[in-house]
Amino acid sequence: MASIVHTEEVMGTVVSFHLDAPRMGEAALSVALGAAVAGLHRDDETFSPWKPQSPLSRLRRGEIRLEDAPAEVAEVLALCEVAGTLSRGWFDAFAMPGGVDPTGLVKGWSLERALAGLVEAGVTSAMVNGGGDIALHGEPPTGGPWRIGVRHPWRPDALAAVLEVERAIATSGEYERGRHLVDPLGRLGPPPASATVTGPSLTLADALATAVAVGGDAALGLVAAIDGYEAYLIRADGTEAFTEGIRFADADADA
Amino acid sequence: MKRAAIAVVAAVGGFAGVLGFNLGGSRAPLLHTSAPASNPPSGPPATPPPTSPGGSTTPTTTAGSSPPPTGVRSAVGTTYQYGYGQLAVRVTLDGTSITRVDTVGLQTADPYSQQLAQQVIPLLRHEVLAAQSAKVNGFSGATYTSEAYIYSLQSALDKLHKK
């Protein structure tokens, strides 16, 4: 029986691991965690647009070709194309200032990859939370569904909702830093305050949350059309909208 | 062993173990629950002490340690870089109760980040002291400032629980 809580600063944020592995020893779990953490740092080195020597930065400057970059770069850019198609252009990694920028998807992809390695190693209950983008496996140690609070867009001390989540949840918003999301379709009007997407893959949930944060109500419907994915939107005026299958937890009920 | 494992999880519990978030009426319209955009700072900004650069990874907490000690004691958590600055949190426990939470190492890159941090941190401190039972496993949409605060607090609690 082994159990670990670990926090790691990487990818410009803090990633927390909550892991339980009843059939693993503590040493084996530590090794698995170490591999997961190393993978996050490796992905950060590969994909950071803020690190001048990252393969992604060099690709953006035209110093290397895609085939010269690590294989993961082509994989992630292909995923960006898929996400762009599924979101009907609301997520567009290829329309960013400064060149291709998979930032809206790559964190989710990296966290999901880290989780997959841990599960393969024998972890049966896992929460990998990278700055609010969360990949989940199994059940929490207390049992029942994972209950994830969505932060209130304007109140640091409050939650807007508690959602029951099985695999992945990502929230995108502009509430701390002002506008930083780019609308690839160049629309006017205030952007949503907060956009949350749940679904089986954190990679896609991350990209779709970005899409809903940009497209608002217009992007909500396309999330509903993707099997397994749900969205919860807080508009700029504080009103809410959500897809039919989203699961709100009763915040006052005991888990 | 099992009991100790639960204690660690309860102390960590995402943010929830230490933070009593306002969950009441979460399905009420947001318009009626939202606070004014400007929350006046309710405490003085902390003076930044020297911080160790780079030392930013908390030690791993493994279940199976002995039960937490009793008495009044405090620890300073890891200094976290959070994108627009850095901060560290000092937590004081009396037995298992958090009696005091201070920000001891707040440095920000620019005045706007300083202003944001000064709005957010007093609220976080209040919530820590109003700690309630963990009802959620994690948080989505966390802000940089609150993440850094929570994780520094967590590393401080980890230190106290491991002594």
Short mmCIF file of C-alpha atoms in Angstrom, two decimals:
data_model
loop_
_atom_site.label_atom_id
_atom_site.label_comp_id
_atom_site.label_asym_id
_atom_site.label_seq_id
_atom_site.Cartn_x
_atom_site.Cartn_y
_atom_site.Cartn_z
CA MET A 1 0.00 0.00 0.00
CA ALA A 2 1.60 3.21 -1.09
CA SER A 3 0.30 6.75 -1.27
CA ILE A 4 2.05 9.95 -2.36
CA VAL A 5 1.27 13.63 -2.50
CA HIS A 6 3.78 15.66 -4.46
CA THR A 7 3.92 19.14 -5.92
CA GLU A 8 6.23 20.12 -8.74
CA GLU A 9 6.85 23.51 -10.28
CA VAL A 10 6.94 23.08 -14.03
CA MET A 11 5.37 24.51 -17.19
CA GLY A 12 4.98 27.91 -15.59
CA THR A 13 2.65 26.56 -12.96
CA VAL A 14 2.46 24.09 -10.12
CA VAL A 15 1.52 20.49 -10.80
CA SER A 16 0.23 18.42 -7.90
CA PHE A 17 0.07 14.64 -7.80
CA HIS A 18 -2.26 12.74 -5.48
CA LEU A 19 -1.53 9.07 -6.01
CA ASP A 20 -2.70 5.84 -4.41
CA ALA A 21 -1.40 2.44 -5.38
CA PRO A 22 -2.50 -0.37 -3.04
CA ARG A 23 -0.50 -2.98 -4.94
CA MET A 24 2.72 -0.97 -5.20
CA GLY A 25 5.51 -0.47 -2.71
CA GLU A 26 6.55 3.03 -1.76
CA ALA A 27 9.83 2.74 -3.64
CA ALA A 28 8.11 1.63 -6.84
CA LEU A 29 5.60 4.45 -6.57
CA SER A 30 8.40 6.97 -6.05
CA VAL A 31 10.14 5.70 -9.18
CA ALA A 32 6.92 6.01 -11.18
CA LEU A 33 6.36 9.52 -9.85
CA GLY A 34 9.92 10.47 -10.73
CA ALA A 35 9.40 9.31 -14.29
CA ALA A 36 6.15 11.28 -14.56
CA VAL A 37 7.78 14.44 -13.21
CA ALA A 38 10.75 14.05 -15.55
CA GLY A 39 8.34 13.72 -18.46
CA LEU A 40 6.63 16.99 -17.57
CA HIS A 41 9.97 18.81 -17.46
CA ARG A 42 10.99 17.23 -20.76
CA ASP A 43 7.75 18.35 -22.41
CA ASP A 44 8.24 21.83 -20.98
CA GLU A 45 11.73 22.00 -22.48
CA THR A 46 10.35 20.88 -25.83
CA PHE A 47 7.25 23.03 -26.07
CA SER A 48 7.84 26.21 -24.09
CA PRO A 49 7.41 29.24 -26.38
CA TRP A 50 9.08 31.30 -23.65
CA LYS A 51 12.33 29.37 -23.75
CA PRO A 52 14.32 30.63 -26.74
CA GLN A 53 16.13 27.35 -27.27
CA SER A 54 13.12 25.05 -27.01
CA PRO A 55 12.51 23.06 -30.20
CA LEU A 56 9.15 24.80 -30.51
CA SER A 57 10.77 28.25 -30.33
CA ARG A 58 13.36 27.24 -32.89
CA LEU A 59 10.62 25.91 -35.15
CA ARG A 60 8.72 29.19 -34.83
CA ARG A 61 11.81 31.13 -35.84
CA GLY A 62 12.31 28.86 -38.80
CA GLU A 63 15.66 27.59 -37.53
CA ILE A 64 14.60 23.96 -37.71
CA ARG A 65 12.09 22.03 -39.75
CA LEU A 66 9.32 19.96 -38.18
CA GLU A 67 11.12 16.75 -39.08
CA ASP A 68 14.20 17.99 -37.20
CA ALA A 69 12.23 18.54 -33.98
CA PRO A 70 11.49 15.80 -31.43
CA ALA A 71 8.73 13.49 -32.65
CA GLU A 72 6.40 14.80 -29.98
CA VAL A 73 6.24 18.18 -31.73
CA ALA A 74 4.69 16.70 -34.85
CA GLU A 75 2.36 14.62 -32.67
CA VAL A 76 1.16 17.66 -30.73
CA LEU A 77 0.72 19.79 -33.84
CA ALA A 78 -1.34 17.02 -35.39
CA LEU A 79 -3.49 16.99 -32.26
CA CYS A 80 -3.83 20.77 -32.59
CA GLU A 81 -5.19 20.28 -36.08
CA VAL A 82 -7.72 17.77 -34.80
CA ALA A 83 -8.75 20.10 -31.99
CA GLY A 84 -9.01 22.96 -34.46
CA THR A 85 -11.33 20.95 -36.65
CA LEU A 86 -13.45 19.69 -33.75
CA SER A 87 -13.78 23.22 -32.37
CA ARG A 88 -14.56 24.60 -35.82
CA GLY A 89 -11.75 27.09 -35.59
CA TRP A 90 -12.41 28.44 -32.11
CA PHE A 91 -9.20 26.75 -31.05
CA ASP A 92 -6.52 27.53 -33.61
CA ALA A 93 -2.89 26.96 -32.68
CA PHE A 94 -1.84 28.05 -36.14
CA ALA A 95 -3.35 31.55 -36.04
CA MET A 96 -1.40 32.85 -33.08
CA PRO A 97 0.85 35.89 -33.15
CA GLY A 98 4.47 34.79 -33.32
CA GLY A 99 3.80 31.55 -35.14
CA VAL A 100 2.31 28.20 -34.27
CA ASP A 101 1.53 27.97 -30.55
CA PRO A 102 0.13 24.75 -29.09
CA THR A 103 0.12 26.21 -25.55
CA GLY A 104 -3.65 25.86 -25.28
CA LEU A 105 -3.39 22.09 -25.70
CA VAL A 106 0.09 20.98 -24.74
CA LYS A 107 -0.28 21.26 -20.98
CA GLY A 108 -3.29 18.97 -21.04
CA TRP A 109 -1.46 16.59 -23.36
CA SER A 110 1.58 16.48 -21.10
CA LEU A 111 -0.45 15.95 -17.93
CA GLU A 112 -2.47 13.22 -19.61
CA ARG A 113 0.73 11.51 -20.69
CA ALA A 114 2.11 11.71 -17.16
CA LEU A 115 -1.08 10.16 -15.79
CA ALA A 116 -0.99 7.35 -18.35
CA GLY A 117 2.53 6.40 -17.28
CA LEU A 118 1.50 6.31 -13.65
CA VAL A 119 -1.51 4.13 -14.38
CA GLU A 120 0.65 1.80 -16.42
CA ALA A 121 3.00 1.51 -13.44
CA GLY A 122 0.13 0.40 -11.21
CA VAL A 123 -1.40 3.54 -9.72
CA THR A 124 -5.11 2.93 -9.16
CA SER A 125 -6.23 6.35 -7.90
CA ALA A 126 -4.67 9.48 -9.29
CA MET A 127 -5.26 13.18 -9.57
CA VAL A 128 -2.70 15.14 -11.59
CA ASN A 129 -3.56 18.82 -11.36
CA GLY A 130 -1.60 21.30 -13.41
CA GLY A 131 -2.80 24.75 -12.53
CA GLY A 132 -6.42 23.73 -12.63
CA ASP A 133 -6.20 21.39 -15.61
CA ILE A 134 -6.79 18.00 -14.02
CA ALA A 135 -6.30 14.44 -15.26
CA LEU A 136 -8.00 11.79 -13.12
CA HIS A 137 -7.94 8.04 -12.81
CA GLY A 138 -9.97 5.67 -10.66
CA GLU A 139 -11.75 7.03 -7.62
CA PRO A 140 -10.58 9.42 -4.91
CA PRO A 141 -9.39 7.69 -1.71
CA THR A 142 -12.63 8.73 -0.05
CA GLY A 143 -14.64 6.93 -2.74
CA GLY A 144 -17.35 8.20 -5.04
CA PRO A 145 -16.78 10.47 -8.02
CA TRP A 146 -14.02 13.06 -8.12
CA ARG A 147 -15.52 16.37 -7.03
CA ILE A 148 -13.78 19.31 -8.60
CA GLY A 149 -14.49 22.88 -7.64
CA VAL A 150 -14.55 25.48 -10.41
CA ARG A 151 -13.18 28.72 -9.12
CA HIS A 152 -15.45 31.72 -9.09
CA PRO A 153 -14.21 34.09 -11.79
CA TRP A 154 -14.22 37.18 -9.59
CA ARG A 155 -13.94 35.89 -6.07
CA PRO A 156 -10.70 34.17 -5.12
CA ASP A 157 -12.32 32.74 -2.01
CA ALA A 158 -15.34 31.17 -3.66
CA LEU A 159 -16.36 28.48 -6.08
CA ALA A 160 -18.74 28.97 -8.95
CA ALA A 161 -19.67 25.28 -9.01
CA VAL A 162 -18.61 21.80 -7.99
CA LEU A 163 -18.54 19.26 -10.82
CA GLU A 164 -18.38 15.49 -10.70
CA VAL A 165 -15.65 14.42 -13.07
CA GLU A 166 -14.39 11.03 -14.21
CA ARG A 167 -11.35 11.62 -16.38
CA ALA A 168 -10.46 15.21 -17.17
CA ILE A 169 -11.44 18.82 -16.53
CA ALA A 170 -9.92 22.04 -17.82
CA THR A 171 -10.88 25.63 -17.10
CA SER A 172 -9.85 28.61 -19.14
CA GLY A 173 -10.49 32.20 -18.23
CA GLU A 174 -9.15 35.67 -18.09
CA TYR A 175 -9.95 36.58 -14.56
CA GLU A 176 -6.48 37.06 -13.16
CA ARG A 177 -4.45 38.52 -15.95
CA GLY A 178 -6.84 40.36 -18.20
CA ARG A 179 -7.11 39.41 -21.84
CA HIS A 180 -4.55 36.90 -22.95
CA LEU A 181 -6.58 34.67 -25.22
CA VAL A 182 -6.61 35.38 -28.91
CA ASP A 183 -9.83 35.11 -30.86
CA PRO A 184 -8.78 33.53 -34.15
CA LEU A 185 -11.99 34.70 -35.79
CA GLY A 186 -11.39 38.28 -34.71
CA ARG A 187 -14.76 38.87 -33.11
CA LEU A 188 -15.59 41.81 -30.88
CA GLY A 189 -17.41 41.82 -27.59
CA PRO A 190 -16.48 40.82 -24.08
CA PRO A 191 -15.04 37.32 -23.73
CA PRO A 192 -16.56 34.84 -21.29
CA ALA A 193 -15.32 35.02 -17.73
CA SER A 194 -14.68 31.31 -17.35
CA ALA A 195 -14.98 28.25 -19.54
CA THR A 196 -14.77 24.69 -18.21
CA VAL A 197 -14.77 21.50 -20.25
CA THR A 198 -14.93 17.92 -18.94
CA GLY A 199 -14.35 14.75 -20.92
CA PRO A 200 -12.30 11.60 -21.40
CA SER A 201 -9.11 13.29 -22.64
CA LEU A 202 -7.44 16.24 -20.94
CA THR A 203 -5.66 17.06 -24.20
CA LEU A 204 -8.92 17.79 -25.96
CA ALA A 205 -10.64 19.21 -22.86
CA ASP A 206 -7.82 21.73 -22.54
CA ALA A 207 -8.15 22.82 -26.17
CA LEU A 208 -11.95 22.94 -26.00
CA ALA A 209 -11.85 25.03 -22.81
CA THR A 210 -9.72 27.49 -24.72
CA ALA A 211 -12.24 27.37 -27.57
CA VAL A 212 -15.21 28.03 -25.27
CA ALA A 213 -13.31 30.80 -23.48
CA VAL A 214 -12.97 32.50 -26.85
CA GLY A 215 -16.22 31.54 -28.54
CA GLY A 216 -18.60 31.58 -25.59
CA ASP A 217 -22.12 30.39 -26.35
CA ALA A 218 -21.25 29.82 -29.98
CA ALA A 219 -18.64 27.25 -28.98
CA LEU A 220 -20.78 25.61 -26.30
CA GLY A 221 -22.89 23.72 -28.80
CA LEU A 222 -19.98 22.19 -30.59
CA VAL A 223 -18.66 20.77 -27.32
CA ALA A 224 -22.05 19.17 -26.71
CA ALA A 225 -21.78 17.55 -30.12
CA ILE A 226 -18.53 15.79 -29.24
CA ASP A 227 -19.21 12.47 -27.57
CA GLY A 228 -18.26 12.44 -23.90
CA TYR A 229 -17.49 16.14 -23.56
CA GLU A 230 -19.45 18.72 -21.60
CA ALA A 231 -18.97 22.43 -21.01
CA TYR A 232 -19.80 24.97 -18.31
CA LEU A 233 -19.59 28.62 -19.24
CA ILE A 234 -19.71 31.75 -17.11
CA ARG A 235 -20.41 34.70 -19.35
CA ALA A 236 -18.86 38.14 -19.00
CA ASP A 237 -22.04 39.39 -17.31
CA GLY A 238 -21.98 36.61 -14.71
CA THR A 239 -24.78 34.51 -16.18
CA GLU A 240 -24.14 30.82 -16.78
CA ALA A 241 -24.69 28.29 -19.53
CA PHE A 242 -23.86 24.60 -19.71
CA THR A 243 -24.32 21.53 -21.83
CA GLU A 244 -26.97 19.01 -20.90
CA GLY A 245 -24.70 16.27 -19.59
CA ILE A 246 -22.59 18.29 -17.18
CA ARG A 247 -22.79 16.91 -13.65
CA PHE A 248 -23.11 19.46 -10.90
CA ALA A 249 -22.40 18.04 -7.47
CA ASP A 250 -24.45 19.11 -4.51
CA ALA A 251 -21.88 21.29 -2.82
CA ASP A 252 -23.30 20.68 0.63
CA ALA A 253 -23.43 16.90 0.41
CA ASP A 254 -20.71 14.86 2.00
CA ALA A 255 -18.53 13.05 -0.48
CA MET B 1 -0.39 3.02 8.54
CA LYS B 2 -3.85 3.48 7.17
CA ARG B 3 -4.65 6.14 9.70
CA ALA B 4 -1.51 8.07 8.87
CA ALA B 5 -2.30 7.90 5.19
CA ILE B 6 -5.68 9.45 5.77
CA ALA B 7 -4.13 12.18 7.88
CA VAL B 8 -1.79 13.14 5.08
CA VAL B 9 -4.57 13.21 2.54
CA ALA B 10 -6.75 15.25 4.84
CA ALA B 11 -3.99 17.74 5.43
CA VAL B 12 -3.33 18.05 1.74
CA GLY B 13 -6.64 17.27 0.08
CA GLY B 14 -5.92 19.47 -2.91
CA PHE B 15 -6.66 22.88 -1.52
CA ALA B 16 -9.70 21.65 0.24
CA GLY B 17 -8.12 20.13 3.30
CA VAL B 18 -6.84 23.46 4.43
CA LEU B 19 -9.15 25.86 2.74
CA GLY B 20 -12.79 26.36 3.53
CA PHE B 21 -14.06 27.54 0.21
CA ASN B 22 -17.40 29.23 0.10
CA LEU B 23 -19.51 26.48 -1.36
CA GLY B 24 -22.81 27.72 -0.06
CA GLY B 25 -25.42 28.41 -2.70
CA SER B 26 -23.11 27.41 -5.47
CA ARG B 27 -26.02 26.91 -7.84
CA ALA B 28 -27.44 30.33 -7.13
CA PRO B 29 -26.98 32.78 -9.98
CA LEU B 30 -23.47 34.12 -9.98
CA LEU B 31 -24.78 37.64 -10.29
CA HIS B 32 -26.09 37.44 -6.76
CA THR B 33 -23.01 35.89 -5.23
CA SER B 34 -20.25 37.82 -6.89
CA ALA B 35 -18.37 40.38 -4.88
CA PRO B 36 -17.33 43.79 -6.16
CA ALA B 37 -14.38 43.56 -8.47
CA SER B 38 -12.17 45.43 -6.06
CA ASN B 39 -11.68 43.65 -2.79
CA PRO B 40 -9.88 46.06 -0.50
CA PRO B 41 -6.74 44.58 0.97
CA SER B 42 -7.41 43.66 4.56
CA GLY B 43 -3.85 43.25 5.67
CA PRO B 44 -0.49 44.81 5.09
CA PRO B 45 1.74 43.44 2.36
CA ALA B 46 4.42 41.22 3.70
CA THR B 47 7.99 42.33 3.61
CA PRO B 48 10.02 40.14 1.30
CA PRO B 49 12.77 38.24 3.06
CA PRO B 50 15.68 36.77 1.18
CA THR B 51 14.54 33.77 -0.76
CA SER B 52 16.55 30.96 -2.13
CA PRO B 53 16.44 30.97 -5.90
CA GLY B 54 15.42 27.81 -7.58
CA GLY B 55 14.52 25.92 -4.45
CA SER B 56 10.96 25.39 -5.38
CA THR B 57 10.04 21.76 -5.25
CA THR B 58 8.37 20.48 -2.16
CA PRO B 59 9.49 17.22 -0.75
CA THR B 60 7.32 14.27 -1.44
CA THR B 61 5.00 13.27 1.34
CA THR B 62 4.68 9.56 1.71
CA ALA B 63 2.02 7.94 3.77
CA GLY B 64 3.09 5.88 6.71
CA SER B 65 4.76 8.56 8.79
CA SER B 66 4.07 8.88 12.48
CA PRO B 67 1.09 10.94 13.69
CA PRO B 68 1.53 14.73 13.72
CA PRO B 69 3.04 16.21 16.85
CA THR B 70 1.13 18.49 19.19
CA GLY B 71 1.82 21.93 20.64
CA VAL B 72 2.37 25.30 18.99
CA ARG B 73 4.82 25.22 16.12
CA SER B 74 5.30 26.95 12.80
CA ALA B 75 7.06 26.43 9.50
CA VAL B 76 7.72 28.43 6.37
CA GLY B 77 6.73 26.77 3.13
CA THR B 78 8.64 26.63 -0.10
CA THR B 79 8.99 29.90 -1.94
CA TYR B 80 6.94 29.57 -5.11
CA GLN B 81 7.51 31.37 -8.35
CA TYR B 82 4.06 31.86 -9.77
CA GLY B 83 4.65 33.48 -13.12
CA TYR B 84 4.31 37.08 -12.02
CA GLY B 85 6.21 36.97 -8.77
CA GLN B 86 6.98 34.74 -5.86
CA LEU B 87 5.73 34.17 -2.38
CA ALA B 88 6.11 31.97 0.65
CA VAL B 89 3.69 31.23 3.43
CA ARG B 90 4.34 30.69 7.13
CA VAL B 91 1.80 28.61 8.96
CA THR B 92 1.43 28.21 12.72
CA LEU B 93 -0.32 25.24 14.24
CA ASP B 94 -1.61 24.69 17.75
CA GLY B 95 -2.15 20.98 17.93
CA THR B 96 -3.84 20.27 14.63
CA SER B 97 -5.47 23.69 14.29
CA ILE B 98 -4.09 26.40 12.05
CA THR B 99 -3.89 29.50 14.24
CA ARG B 100 -1.96 31.85 12.01
CA VAL B 101 -1.05 32.16 8.33
CA ASP B 102 1.35 34.82 7.09
CA THR B 103 2.80 35.66 3.73
CA VAL B 104 6.50 36.07 4.32
CA GLY B 105 8.06 36.31 0.90
CA LEU B 106 5.95 38.24 -1.57
CA GLN B 107 7.81 39.72 -4.51
CA THR B 108 6.12 40.68 -7.75
CA ALA B 109 7.45 41.64 -11.13
CA ASP B 110 5.29 44.71 -11.60
CA PRO B 111 2.84 46.98 -9.73
CA TYR B 112 -0.21 45.31 -11.29
CA SER B 113 0.83 41.91 -10.00
CA GLN B 114 1.51 43.44 -6.60
CA GLN B 115 -1.98 44.91 -6.60
CA LEU B 116 -3.50 41.57 -7.57
CA ALA B 117 -1.57 39.69 -4.93
CA GLN B 118 -2.60 42.14 -2.26
CA GLN B 119 -6.22 41.61 -3.17
CA VAL B 120 -6.03 37.86 -3.30
CA ILE B 121 -3.80 36.97 -0.39
CA PRO B 122 -5.86 38.41 2.49
CA LEU B 123 -8.85 36.49 1.21
CA LEU B 124 -6.87 33.29 1.03
CA ARG B 125 -5.58 33.81 4.56
CA HIS B 126 -9.09 34.30 5.82
CA GLU B 127 -10.21 31.12 4.12
CA VAL B 128 -7.36 29.11 5.56
CA LEU B 129 -8.25 30.21 9.06
CA ALA B 130 -11.87 29.36 8.40
CA ALA B 131 -10.84 25.86 7.43
CA GLN B 132 -13.65 23.42 6.92
CA SER B 133 -13.86 19.79 6.01
CA ALA B 134 -12.71 18.70 2.61
CA LYS B 135 -15.66 18.43 0.27
CA VAL B 136 -13.90 18.68 -3.03
CA ASN B 137 -10.87 16.82 -4.32
CA GLY B 138 -9.33 19.56 -6.43
CA PHE B 139 -9.84 22.88 -8.11
CA SER B 140 -10.11 23.89 -11.72
CA GLY B 141 -9.38 27.40 -12.88
CA ALA B 142 -7.03 28.22 -10.06
CA THR B 143 -5.26 31.52 -10.35
CA TYR B 144 -1.51 31.74 -10.29
CA THR B 145 -1.46 33.68 -7.06
CA SER B 146 -3.77 31.32 -5.24
CA GLU B 147 -1.89 28.28 -6.52
CA ALA B 148 1.41 29.57 -5.22
CA TYR B 149 -0.18 30.47 -1.91
CA ILE B 150 -1.83 27.11 -1.48
CA TYR B 151 1.21 25.09 -2.41
CA SER B 152 3.56 27.06 -0.19
CA LEU B 153 1.08 26.60 2.61
CA GLN B 154 0.92 22.93 1.81
CA SER B 155 4.67 22.53 1.91
CA ALA B 156 4.73 24.32 5.29
CA LEU B 157 2.10 21.92 6.60
CA ASP B 158 4.06 18.99 5.18
CA LYS B 159 7.09 20.11 7.15
CA LEU B 160 5.13 20.32 10.37
CA HIS B 161 3.47 16.97 9.88
CA LYS B 162 6.74 15.25 9.17
CA LYS B 163 8.56 16.50 12.26
#
